């Protein structure tokens, strides 16, 4: 049975790795302010607002500073935190002064500290001060966790694999509910509610929501709106003959997957059939190109060459794919300007697509994990045209 959270042993390994990286660069320890970075290192997740939250990591000890309303949550035994300090609120409570005091307790206040940002990020009206203004230590901004998240452990891959199982259910229910005259937002609301119940029934008390996102997100655009890859329009009514471009993203244990399909309502013109087959072939070319040791750029280059042969290059608007995990978009990217080689443990959304004016958008996306000797596609919803006619 898949565990639905990262084990404590892995969080301990992560903090050891962080300290080794920091020590190698001459730092005495670390302070993290980013919510995902704190979650990654300690297991403690929270809703980021204007109120600063900080995690201090030194050799042999981990502390956190949180607002009063997060105290009981932060003190949970499963989080890798030895001591929690609270302040009442922001702007009252002097939260960054409490962080500076934490640095002093950890022996970091007069040495050198690696941080993910110099103080709490500016959000929801937060205006500072910076940590470097309150401690005598040298403060250096480093992207250690961003680098560490590029490759996933077996535990992380298992969570994304579990999410991918539920993506197939969500998409099947979505396809069943699409019909002319309905609005995407109406269908989405029904499908997400219907899909969440069996998901939570099956996973039981092991499942825990770790963000404000729905455990199952099932979105789509329809008709002319599909020509805009990131359109937020969910109110245009579905019409017979429309293209539909979907995106289904369940989350399990703080990790997500991505499943997208191009579908058609009732009928498909010859022109759309031709574009669909080009898109489908381009995704197969991309997946076949991925493997350990392959340059990231080479994957997109293979698709670009194919698109040039097919005469659709002018309709492209984005690269072939991106890493995925705790966030929907992570680096590295399948992009002609991405340097480096693909490594085992990386996961990619493979989603070459193009968008034809007055015709519609064409994009499939599947989540692919890189193994020692190839790849494994975690999402397996039908990809052929006949299976995707509503």
mmCIF file of C-alpha atoms in Angstrom:
data_model
loop_
_atom_site.group_PDB
_atom_site.id
_atom_site.type_symbol
_atom_site.label_atom_id
_atom_site.label_comp_id
_atom_site.label_asym_id
_atom_site.label_seq_id
_atom_site.Cartn_x
_atom_site.Cartn_y
_atom_site.Cartn_z
ATOM 1 C CA UNK A 1 0.000 0.000 0.000
ATOM 2 C CA UNK A 2 1.397 3.383 -1.037
ATOM 3 C CA UNK A 3 2.233 5.695 1.851
ATOM 4 C CA UNK A 4 0.549 9.052 1.296
ATOM 5 C CA UNK A 5 3.265 11.222 2.825
ATOM 6 C CA UNK A 6 7.013 11.540 2.709
ATOM 7 C CA UNK A 7 8.580 9.514 5.565
ATOM 8 C CA UNK A 8 10.534 11.209 8.348
ATOM 9 C CA UNK A 9 13.691 9.402 7.256
ATOM 10 C CA UNK A 10 13.516 11.207 3.926
ATOM 11 C CA UNK A 11 13.044 14.603 5.554
ATOM 12 C CA UNK A 12 16.112 13.876 7.677
ATOM 13 C CA UNK A 13 18.062 12.983 4.544
ATOM 14 C CA UNK A 14 16.918 16.226 2.909
ATOM 15 C CA UNK A 15 18.025 18.376 5.840
ATOM 16 C CA UNK A 16 21.393 16.595 5.938
ATOM 17 C CA UNK A 17 21.775 17.261 2.217
ATOM 18 C CA UNK A 18 20.879 20.920 2.746
ATOM 19 C CA UNK A 19 23.436 21.303 5.530
ATOM 20 C CA UNK A 20 26.121 19.618 3.430
ATOM 21 C CA UNK A 21 25.422 21.945 0.513
ATOM 22 C CA UNK A 22 25.448 24.981 2.790
ATOM 23 C CA UNK A 23 28.635 23.882 4.549
ATOM 24 C CA UNK A 24 30.313 23.344 1.182
ATOM 25 C CA UNK A 25 29.594 26.981 0.345
ATOM 26 C CA UNK A 26 30.863 28.251 3.694
ATOM 27 C CA UNK A 27 27.533 28.725 5.504
ATOM 28 C CA UNK A 28 26.859 27.787 9.129
ATOM 29 C CA UNK A 29 23.217 26.860 8.535
ATOM 30 C CA UNK A 30 20.022 27.779 6.724
ATOM 31 C CA UNK A 31 16.809 29.741 7.115
ATOM 32 C CA UNK A 32 13.911 28.999 4.791
ATOM 33 C CA UNK A 33 10.942 31.311 4.197
ATOM 34 C CA UNK A 34 9.249 29.735 1.169
ATOM 35 C CA UNK A 35 6.212 27.627 2.069
ATOM 36 C CA UNK A 36 7.085 24.810 -0.341
ATOM 37 C CA UNK A 37 10.708 24.828 0.795
ATOM 38 C CA UNK A 38 9.641 24.539 4.443
ATOM 39 C CA UNK A 39 7.292 21.714 3.491
ATOM 40 C CA UNK A 40 10.022 19.958 1.508
ATOM 41 C CA UNK A 41 12.581 20.137 4.304
ATOM 42 C CA UNK A 42 10.454 19.464 7.392
ATOM 43 C CA UNK A 43 7.080 18.113 6.251
ATOM 44 C CA UNK A 44 5.318 21.124 7.774
ATOM 45 C CA UNK A 45 2.884 22.654 5.306
ATOM 46 C CA UNK A 46 0.866 25.827 5.809
ATOM 47 C CA UNK A 47 -1.142 28.470 3.982
ATOM 48 C CA UNK A 48 1.280 31.281 3.044
ATOM 49 C CA UNK A 49 -0.083 34.770 3.709
ATOM 50 C CA UNK A 50 1.395 38.100 4.794
ATOM 51 C CA UNK A 51 2.420 36.434 8.070
ATOM 52 C CA UNK A 52 6.091 35.282 7.934
ATOM 53 C CA UNK A 53 6.902 31.649 8.625
ATOM 54 C CA UNK A 54 10.545 30.618 8.891
ATOM 55 C CA UNK A 55 12.416 27.342 9.346
ATOM 56 C CA UNK A 56 15.940 27.431 10.802
ATOM 57 C CA UNK A 57 18.263 24.480 10.167
ATOM 58 C CA UNK A 58 21.568 24.050 11.981
ATOM 59 C CA UNK A 59 23.708 21.042 12.741
ATOM 60 C CA UNK A 60 21.633 18.909 15.094
ATOM 61 C CA UNK A 61 18.630 21.208 15.492
ATOM 62 C CA UNK A 62 15.647 22.556 13.535
ATOM 63 C CA UNK A 63 13.387 25.380 14.737
ATOM 64 C CA UNK A 64 10.401 27.226 13.315
ATOM 65 C CA UNK A 65 8.856 30.658 13.798
ATOM 66 C CA UNK A 66 5.130 30.834 13.031
ATOM 67 C CA UNK A 67 2.160 33.131 13.727
ATOM 68 C CA UNK A 68 -0.058 32.175 16.665
ATOM 69 C CA UNK A 69 -2.728 30.684 14.411
ATOM 70 C CA UNK A 70 -0.216 28.105 13.071
ATOM 71 C CA UNK A 71 1.256 27.004 16.425
ATOM 72 C CA UNK A 72 -0.712 23.825 17.126
ATOM 73 C CA UNK A 73 -0.328 22.729 13.519
ATOM 74 C CA UNK A 74 3.443 23.354 13.477
ATOM 75 C CA UNK A 75 3.886 21.386 16.711
ATOM 76 C CA UNK A 76 2.577 18.149 15.215
ATOM 77 C CA UNK A 77 4.890 15.238 15.993
ATOM 78 C CA UNK A 78 5.319 14.116 12.381
ATOM 79 C CA UNK A 79 6.998 17.371 11.375
ATOM 80 C CA UNK A 80 10.784 17.500 11.627
ATOM 81 C CA UNK A 81 10.846 20.514 13.986
ATOM 82 C CA UNK A 82 12.445 20.520 17.430
ATOM 83 C CA UNK A 83 11.009 23.801 18.715
ATOM 84 C CA UNK A 84 8.293 26.209 17.599
ATOM 85 C CA UNK A 85 8.316 29.920 18.497
ATOM 86 C CA UNK A 86 5.241 32.053 17.864
ATOM 87 C CA UNK A 87 4.379 35.705 17.434
ATOM 88 C CA UNK A 88 0.804 36.940 17.606
ATOM 89 C CA UNK A 89 0.203 38.653 14.265
ATOM 90 C CA UNK A 90 1.627 40.837 11.535
ATOM 91 C CA UNK A 91 2.256 43.763 11.509
ATOM 92 C CA UNK A 92 2.076 43.458 15.284
ATOM 93 C CA UNK A 93 4.307 40.897 16.934
ATOM 94 C CA UNK A 94 7.662 41.719 15.272
ATOM 95 C CA UNK A 95 7.903 38.374 13.453
ATOM 96 C CA UNK A 96 11.290 38.986 11.844
ATOM 97 C CA UNK A 97 12.785 39.856 15.206
ATOM 98 C CA UNK A 98 11.653 36.414 16.377
ATOM 99 C CA UNK A 99 13.434 34.922 13.356
ATOM 100 C CA UNK A 100 16.612 36.805 14.267
ATOM 101 C CA UNK A 101 16.357 35.430 17.814
ATOM 102 C CA UNK A 102 15.977 31.931 16.365
ATOM 103 C CA UNK A 103 19.166 32.467 14.362
ATOM 104 C CA UNK A 104 20.941 33.424 17.591
ATOM 105 C CA UNK A 105 19.748 30.271 19.376
ATOM 106 C CA UNK A 106 20.947 28.159 16.449
ATOM 107 C CA UNK A 107 24.359 29.808 16.489
ATOM 108 C CA UNK A 108 23.850 31.511 13.140
ATOM 109 C CA UNK A 109 23.396 35.154 14.081
ATOM 110 C CA UNK A 110 27.030 36.202 13.659
ATOM 111 C CA UNK A 111 28.310 33.709 11.098
ATOM 112 C CA UNK A 112 26.874 33.140 7.650
ATOM 113 C CA UNK A 113 23.388 31.953 6.705
ATOM 114 C CA UNK A 114 22.052 30.457 3.501
ATOM 115 C CA UNK A 115 18.481 31.570 2.810
ATOM 116 C CA UNK A 116 15.975 30.944 0.033
ATOM 117 C CA UNK A 117 15.078 34.661 0.198
ATOM 118 C CA UNK A 118 16.321 37.521 2.319
ATOM 119 C CA UNK A 119 13.310 37.634 4.587
ATOM 120 C CA UNK A 120 9.705 36.664 4.090
ATOM 121 C CA UNK A 121 8.448 36.996 0.484
ATOM 122 C CA UNK A 122 6.465 40.129 -0.314
ATOM 123 C CA UNK A 123 2.888 38.840 -0.499
ATOM 124 C CA UNK A 124 -0.509 39.966 0.719
ATOM 125 C CA UNK A 125 0.969 43.337 1.697
ATOM 126 C CA UNK A 126 4.025 42.166 3.675
ATOM 127 C CA UNK A 127 6.753 44.821 3.473
ATOM 128 C CA UNK A 128 9.711 43.574 5.527
ATOM 129 C CA UNK A 129 12.203 43.968 7.070
ATOM 130 C CA UNK A 130 14.828 41.715 5.472
ATOM 131 C CA UNK A 131 16.655 39.189 7.650
ATOM 132 C CA UNK A 132 20.012 40.750 6.723
ATOM 133 C CA UNK A 133 18.900 43.984 8.424
ATOM 134 C CA UNK A 134 18.430 42.208 11.775
ATOM 135 C CA UNK A 135 21.430 39.877 12.095
ATOM 136 C CA UNK A 136 25.178 40.476 11.973
ATOM 137 C CA UNK A 137 25.639 37.323 9.896
ATOM 138 C CA UNK A 138 26.406 37.307 6.199
ATOM 139 C CA UNK A 139 23.209 36.310 4.403
ATOM 140 C CA UNK A 140 23.393 34.604 1.013
ATOM 141 C CA UNK A 141 20.448 33.621 -1.173
ATOM 142 C CA UNK A 142 20.760 30.063 -2.511
ATOM 143 C CA UNK A 143 18.467 27.802 -4.561
ATOM 144 C CA UNK A 144 19.428 24.511 -2.941
ATOM 145 C CA UNK A 145 15.909 23.104 -2.658
ATOM 146 C CA UNK A 146 14.961 24.133 -6.185
ATOM 147 C CA UNK A 147 17.954 22.077 -7.348
ATOM 148 C CA UNK A 148 17.114 19.132 -5.078
ATOM 149 C CA UNK A 149 13.528 19.008 -6.330
ATOM 150 C CA UNK A 150 14.645 18.429 -9.913
ATOM 151 C CA UNK A 151 15.039 14.692 -9.266
ATOM 152 C CA UNK A 152 12.537 12.722 -7.216
ATOM 153 C CA UNK A 153 12.968 9.899 -4.727
ATOM 154 C CA UNK A 154 11.054 6.634 -4.912
ATOM 155 C CA UNK A 155 8.645 7.982 -2.275
ATOM 156 C CA UNK A 156 7.923 11.083 -4.341
ATOM 157 C CA UNK A 157 7.436 9.064 -7.524
ATOM 158 C CA UNK A 158 5.027 6.738 -5.699
ATOM 159 C CA UNK A 159 2.891 9.731 -4.677
ATOM 160 C CA UNK A 160 2.813 11.051 -8.252
ATOM 161 C CA UNK A 161 2.006 7.557 -9.537
ATOM 162 C CA UNK A 162 -0.918 7.366 -7.097
ATOM 163 C CA UNK A 163 -2.157 10.778 -8.218
ATOM 164 C CA UNK A 164 -1.948 9.591 -11.830
ATOM 165 C CA UNK A 165 -4.280 6.682 -11.096
ATOM 166 C CA UNK A 166 -6.925 9.154 -9.942
ATOM 167 C CA UNK A 167 -6.294 11.421 -12.920
ATOM 168 C CA UNK A 168 -7.674 8.693 -15.161
ATOM 169 C CA UNK A 169 -10.876 8.479 -13.089
ATOM 170 C CA UNK A 170 -11.289 12.257 -13.086
ATOM 171 C CA UNK A 171 -10.866 12.461 -16.842
ATOM 172 C CA UNK A 172 -13.329 9.637 -17.504
ATOM 173 C CA UNK A 173 -15.980 11.389 -15.419
ATOM 174 C CA UNK A 174 -15.187 14.676 -17.156
ATOM 175 C CA UNK A 175 -15.627 13.157 -20.583
ATOM 176 C CA UNK A 176 -18.952 11.600 -19.546
ATOM 177 C CA UNK A 177 -20.382 14.967 -18.435
ATOM 178 C CA UNK A 178 -19.440 17.105 -21.451
ATOM 179 C CA UNK A 179 -22.370 17.921 -23.725
ATOM 180 C CA UNK A 180 -23.555 20.825 -25.902
ATOM 181 C CA UNK A 181 -25.140 23.734 -24.073
ATOM 182 C CA UNK A 182 -23.293 23.230 -20.807
ATOM 183 C CA UNK A 183 -20.648 25.559 -19.420
ATOM 184 C CA UNK A 184 -17.207 24.222 -18.437
ATOM 185 C CA UNK A 185 -17.494 25.668 -14.925
ATOM 186 C CA UNK A 186 -20.715 23.711 -14.320
ATOM 187 C CA UNK A 187 -19.214 20.448 -15.533
ATOM 188 C CA UNK A 188 -16.048 21.048 -13.540
ATOM 189 C CA UNK A 189 -17.922 21.555 -10.281
ATOM 190 C CA UNK A 190 -19.916 18.344 -10.733
ATOM 191 C CA UNK A 191 -16.965 16.215 -11.787
ATOM 192 C CA UNK A 192 -14.593 17.371 -9.074
ATOM 193 C CA UNK A 193 -17.190 16.631 -6.400
ATOM 194 C CA UNK A 194 -18.031 13.251 -7.904
ATOM 195 C CA UNK A 195 -14.389 12.233 -8.363
ATOM 196 C CA UNK A 196 -13.230 13.301 -4.902
ATOM 197 C CA UNK A 197 -15.637 10.956 -3.091
ATOM 198 C CA UNK A 198 -14.283 7.617 -4.386
ATOM 199 C CA UNK A 199 -10.755 8.976 -4.176
ATOM 200 C CA UNK A 200 -11.093 9.837 -0.490
ATOM 201 C CA UNK A 201 -13.134 6.718 0.242
ATOM 202 C CA UNK A 202 -10.357 4.562 -1.187
ATOM 203 C CA UNK A 203 -7.423 6.411 0.371
ATOM 204 C CA UNK A 204 -9.196 6.896 3.694
ATOM 205 C CA UNK A 205 -7.662 8.558 6.719
ATOM 206 C CA UNK A 206 -4.223 8.302 5.134
ATOM 207 C CA UNK A 207 -5.150 11.174 2.792
ATOM 208 C CA UNK A 208 -4.566 14.725 3.990
ATOM 209 C CA UNK A 209 -5.204 17.931 2.063
ATOM 210 C CA UNK A 210 -2.002 19.988 2.109
ATOM 211 C CA UNK A 211 -3.133 23.116 0.258
ATOM 212 C CA UNK A 212 -6.296 25.004 -0.619
ATOM 213 C CA UNK A 213 -6.388 23.262 -4.006
ATOM 214 C CA UNK A 214 -9.109 20.680 -4.590
ATOM 215 C CA UNK A 215 -7.720 17.114 -4.305
ATOM 216 C CA UNK A 216 -9.029 16.641 -7.852
ATOM 217 C CA UNK A 217 -8.925 19.481 -10.391
ATOM 218 C CA UNK A 218 -10.760 18.841 -13.672
ATOM 219 C CA UNK A 219 -10.770 21.827 -16.025
ATOM 220 C CA UNK A 220 -11.275 22.338 -19.741
ATOM 221 C CA UNK A 221 -11.777 24.977 -22.391
ATOM 222 C CA UNK A 222 -14.038 24.700 -25.385
ATOM 223 C CA UNK A 223 -14.414 26.060 -28.914
ATOM 224 C CA UNK A 224 -12.428 29.164 -29.837
ATOM 225 C CA UNK A 225 -11.168 29.423 -26.248
ATOM 226 C CA UNK A 226 -8.923 26.385 -26.874
ATOM 227 C CA UNK A 227 -6.793 28.606 -29.126
ATOM 228 C CA UNK A 228 -5.510 30.274 -25.928
ATOM 229 C CA UNK A 229 -3.373 27.739 -23.995
ATOM 230 C CA UNK A 230 -3.824 29.409 -20.600
ATOM 231 C CA UNK A 231 -7.276 30.931 -20.946
ATOM 232 C CA UNK A 232 -9.244 31.193 -17.711
ATOM 233 C CA UNK A 233 -12.590 31.303 -19.568
ATOM 234 C CA UNK A 234 -14.851 28.655 -18.021
ATOM 235 C CA UNK A 235 -18.205 30.153 -19.030
ATOM 236 C CA UNK A 236 -18.296 29.777 -22.830
ATOM 237 C CA UNK A 237 -21.011 27.212 -23.609
ATOM 238 C CA UNK A 238 -20.068 23.961 -25.308
ATOM 239 C CA UNK A 239 -21.246 23.644 -28.913
ATOM 240 C CA UNK A 240 -21.434 20.729 -31.315
ATOM 241 C CA UNK A 241 -18.194 20.447 -33.293
ATOM 242 C CA UNK A 242 -16.089 22.160 -30.616
ATOM 243 C CA UNK A 243 -12.565 21.256 -29.725
ATOM 244 C CA UNK A 244 -12.182 20.520 -26.022
ATOM 245 C CA UNK A 245 -8.783 20.791 -24.304
ATOM 246 C CA UNK A 246 -8.752 19.340 -20.793
ATOM 247 C CA UNK A 247 -6.438 19.420 -17.806
ATOM 248 C CA UNK A 248 -6.858 17.009 -14.882
ATOM 249 C CA UNK A 249 -4.553 17.425 -11.869
ATOM 250 C CA UNK A 250 -5.142 15.377 -8.707
ATOM 251 C CA UNK A 251 -2.860 15.886 -5.693
ATOM 252 C CA UNK A 252 -1.674 13.182 -3.280
ATOM 253 C CA UNK A 253 0.677 13.803 -0.373
ATOM 254 C CA UNK A 254 1.563 17.262 -1.625
ATOM 255 C CA UNK A 255 2.478 16.042 -5.125
ATOM 256 C CA UNK A 256 0.579 16.415 -8.365
ATOM 257 C CA UNK A 257 0.413 14.928 -11.837
ATOM 258 C CA UNK A 258 -0.941 16.182 -15.155
ATOM 259 C CA UNK A 259 -3.251 14.584 -17.707
ATOM 260 C CA UNK A 260 -4.543 16.566 -20.689
ATOM 261 C CA UNK A 261 -6.468 15.512 -23.770
ATOM 262 C CA UNK A 262 -7.840 17.125 -26.906
ATOM 263 C CA UNK A 263 -11.415 15.966 -27.485
ATOM 264 C CA UNK A 264 -14.224 16.803 -29.901
ATOM 265 C CA UNK A 265 -17.939 17.267 -29.400
ATOM 266 C CA UNK A 266 -20.047 14.970 -31.602
ATOM 267 C CA UNK A 267 -18.265 15.581 -34.920
ATOM 268 C CA UNK A 268 -14.747 16.178 -36.224
ATOM 269 C CA UNK A 269 -13.884 17.903 -39.506
ATOM 270 C CA UNK A 270 -11.207 16.467 -41.781
ATOM 271 C CA UNK A 271 -9.024 19.497 -41.015
ATOM 272 C CA UNK A 272 -9.257 18.911 -37.289
ATOM 273 C CA UNK A 273 -8.553 15.202 -37.744
ATOM 274 C CA UNK A 274 -5.351 16.052 -39.574
ATOM 275 C CA UNK A 275 -4.190 18.512 -36.928
ATOM 276 C CA UNK A 276 -5.062 16.033 -34.168
ATOM 277 C CA UNK A 277 -2.927 13.296 -35.704
ATOM 278 C CA UNK A 278 0.013 15.686 -36.096
ATOM 279 C CA UNK A 279 -0.288 16.657 -32.428
ATOM 280 C CA UNK A 280 -0.571 13.033 -31.315
ATOM 281 C CA UNK A 281 2.479 12.039 -33.339
ATOM 282 C CA UNK A 282 4.469 14.965 -31.935
ATOM 283 C CA UNK A 283 3.814 13.772 -28.392
ATOM 284 C CA UNK A 284 4.919 10.251 -29.310
ATOM 285 C CA UNK A 285 8.117 11.673 -30.823
ATOM 286 C CA UNK A 286 8.788 13.617 -27.622
ATOM 287 C CA UNK A 287 8.178 10.649 -25.310
ATOM 288 C CA UNK A 288 10.367 8.395 -27.476
ATOM 289 C CA UNK A 289 13.163 10.992 -27.345
ATOM 290 C CA UNK A 290 13.264 11.170 -23.536
ATOM 291 C CA UNK A 291 15.787 9.042 -21.687
ATOM 292 C CA UNK A 292 18.665 9.264 -19.217
ATOM 293 C CA UNK A 293 21.636 11.063 -20.710
ATOM 294 C CA UNK A 294 19.600 12.742 -23.460
ATOM 295 C CA UNK A 295 19.967 16.501 -23.663
ATOM 296 C CA UNK A 296 16.841 18.399 -22.608
ATOM 297 C CA UNK A 297 17.097 20.513 -25.727
ATOM 298 C CA UNK A 298 17.154 17.451 -27.998
ATOM 299 C CA UNK A 299 13.600 16.483 -27.016
ATOM 300 C CA UNK A 300 12.117 19.767 -28.147
ATOM 301 C CA UNK A 301 14.390 19.879 -31.186
ATOM 302 C CA UNK A 302 12.915 16.556 -32.357
ATOM 303 C CA UNK A 303 9.400 17.976 -32.095
ATOM 304 C CA UNK A 304 10.378 21.263 -33.756
ATOM 305 C CA UNK A 305 11.844 19.346 -36.715
ATOM 306 C CA UNK A 306 8.609 17.379 -37.063
ATOM 307 C CA UNK A 307 6.455 20.510 -36.827
ATOM 308 C CA UNK A 308 8.525 22.155 -39.541
ATOM 309 C CA UNK A 309 7.947 19.140 -41.789
ATOM 310 C CA UNK A 310 4.200 19.348 -41.127
ATOM 311 C CA UNK A 311 3.974 23.119 -41.568
ATOM 312 C CA UNK A 312 2.512 23.926 -38.134
ATOM 313 C CA UNK A 313 5.459 25.689 -36.474
ATOM 314 C CA UNK A 314 3.762 29.083 -36.719
ATOM 315 C CA UNK A 315 0.952 27.808 -34.470
ATOM 316 C CA UNK A 316 3.170 26.837 -31.509
ATOM 317 C CA UNK A 317 3.157 28.926 -28.324
ATOM 318 C CA UNK A 318 5.175 27.018 -25.695
ATOM 319 C CA UNK A 319 7.888 24.444 -25.126
ATOM 320 C CA UNK A 320 7.383 20.684 -25.092
ATOM 321 C CA UNK A 321 7.176 20.126 -21.344
ATOM 322 C CA UNK A 322 8.402 20.736 -17.812
ATOM 323 C CA UNK A 323 9.256 18.909 -14.634
ATOM 324 C CA UNK A 324 6.430 18.351 -12.155
ATOM 325 C CA UNK A 325 6.135 17.410 -8.487
ATOM 326 C CA UNK A 326 5.152 19.615 -5.553
ATOM 327 C CA UNK A 327 4.246 22.262 -8.132
ATOM 328 C CA UNK A 328 2.664 21.914 -11.539
ATOM 329 C CA UNK A 329 5.694 23.590 -13.125
ATOM 330 C CA UNK A 330 9.207 22.816 -11.921
ATOM 331 C CA UNK A 331 12.579 22.897 -13.631
ATOM 332 C CA UNK A 332 14.227 21.565 -15.739
ATOM 333 C CA UNK A 333 12.237 22.124 -18.918
ATOM 334 C CA UNK A 334 12.067 20.335 -22.250
ATOM 335 C CA UNK A 335 13.193 23.454 -24.058
ATOM 336 C CA UNK A 336 15.735 24.135 -26.799
ATOM 337 C CA UNK A 337 17.602 26.529 -24.475
ATOM 338 C CA UNK A 338 17.631 24.257 -21.411
ATOM 339 C CA UNK A 339 21.216 23.151 -20.759
ATOM 340 C CA UNK A 340 22.117 19.730 -19.409
ATOM 341 C CA UNK A 341 21.082 16.110 -19.695
ATOM 342 C CA UNK A 342 18.018 14.230 -18.487
ATOM 343 C CA UNK A 343 18.555 12.214 -15.282
ATOM 344 C CA UNK A 344 16.761 9.221 -13.733
ATOM 345 C CA UNK A 345 14.192 10.434 -11.213
ATOM 346 C CA UNK A 346 13.067 13.429 -13.239
ATOM 347 C CA UNK A 347 9.411 13.643 -14.251
ATOM 348 C CA UNK A 348 8.059 15.575 -17.189
ATOM 349 C CA UNK A 349 4.728 16.663 -18.487
ATOM 350 C CA UNK A 350 5.088 15.890 -22.190
ATOM 351 C CA UNK A 351 2.734 18.325 -23.888
ATOM 352 C CA UNK A 352 3.741 19.582 -27.332
ATOM 353 C CA UNK A 353 0.803 21.524 -28.712
ATOM 354 C CA UNK A 354 -0.234 24.079 -31.257
ATOM 355 C CA UNK A 355 -3.130 26.487 -31.638
ATOM 356 C CA UNK A 356 -4.712 27.204 -35.010
ATOM 357 C CA UNK A 357 -6.712 30.441 -35.411
ATOM 358 C CA UNK A 358 -10.394 29.808 -36.201
ATOM 359 C CA UNK A 359 -9.853 26.053 -35.805
ATOM 360 C CA UNK A 360 -8.841 25.384 -32.186
ATOM 361 C CA UNK A 361 -6.132 24.111 -29.871
ATOM 362 C CA UNK A 362 -4.503 20.671 -30.036
ATOM 363 C CA UNK A 363 -2.619 19.334 -26.995
ATOM 364 C CA UNK A 364 -2.252 16.086 -25.083
ATOM 365 C CA UNK A 365 -0.203 15.965 -21.876
ATOM 366 C CA UNK A 366 1.060 12.918 -20.023
ATOM 367 C CA UNK A 367 3.318 12.604 -16.995
ATOM 368 C CA UNK A 368 6.453 10.592 -17.708
ATOM 369 C CA UNK A 369 9.077 9.466 -15.180
ATOM 370 C CA UNK A 370 12.657 8.856 -16.261
ATOM 371 C CA UNK A 371 14.097 5.524 -15.100
ATOM 372 C CA UNK A 372 17.645 4.145 -15.192
ATOM 373 C CA UNK A 373 17.071 2.610 -18.612
ATOM 374 C CA UNK A 374 14.193 4.544 -20.181
ATOM 375 C CA UNK A 375 10.842 6.020 -19.200
ATOM 376 C CA UNK A 376 7.508 5.042 -17.682
ATOM 377 C CA UNK A 377 4.331 6.921 -18.589
ATOM 378 C CA UNK A 378 2.269 7.289 -15.415
ATOM 379 C CA UNK A 379 -0.952 8.563 -17.024
ATOM 380 C CA UNK A 380 -2.591 6.127 -19.408
ATOM 381 C CA UNK A 381 -5.894 7.622 -20.546
ATOM 382 C CA UNK A 382 -6.762 6.837 -24.213
ATOM 383 C CA UNK A 383 -4.962 9.062 -26.682
ATOM 384 C CA UNK A 384 -6.568 8.076 -29.997
ATOM 385 C CA UNK A 385 -9.116 10.323 -31.708
ATOM 386 C CA UNK A 386 -12.067 7.907 -31.774
ATOM 387 C CA UNK A 387 -11.856 7.403 -28.002
ATOM 388 C CA UNK A 388 -11.969 11.163 -27.477
ATOM 389 C CA UNK A 389 -15.124 12.068 -29.371
ATOM 390 C CA UNK A 390 -17.816 13.064 -26.883
#
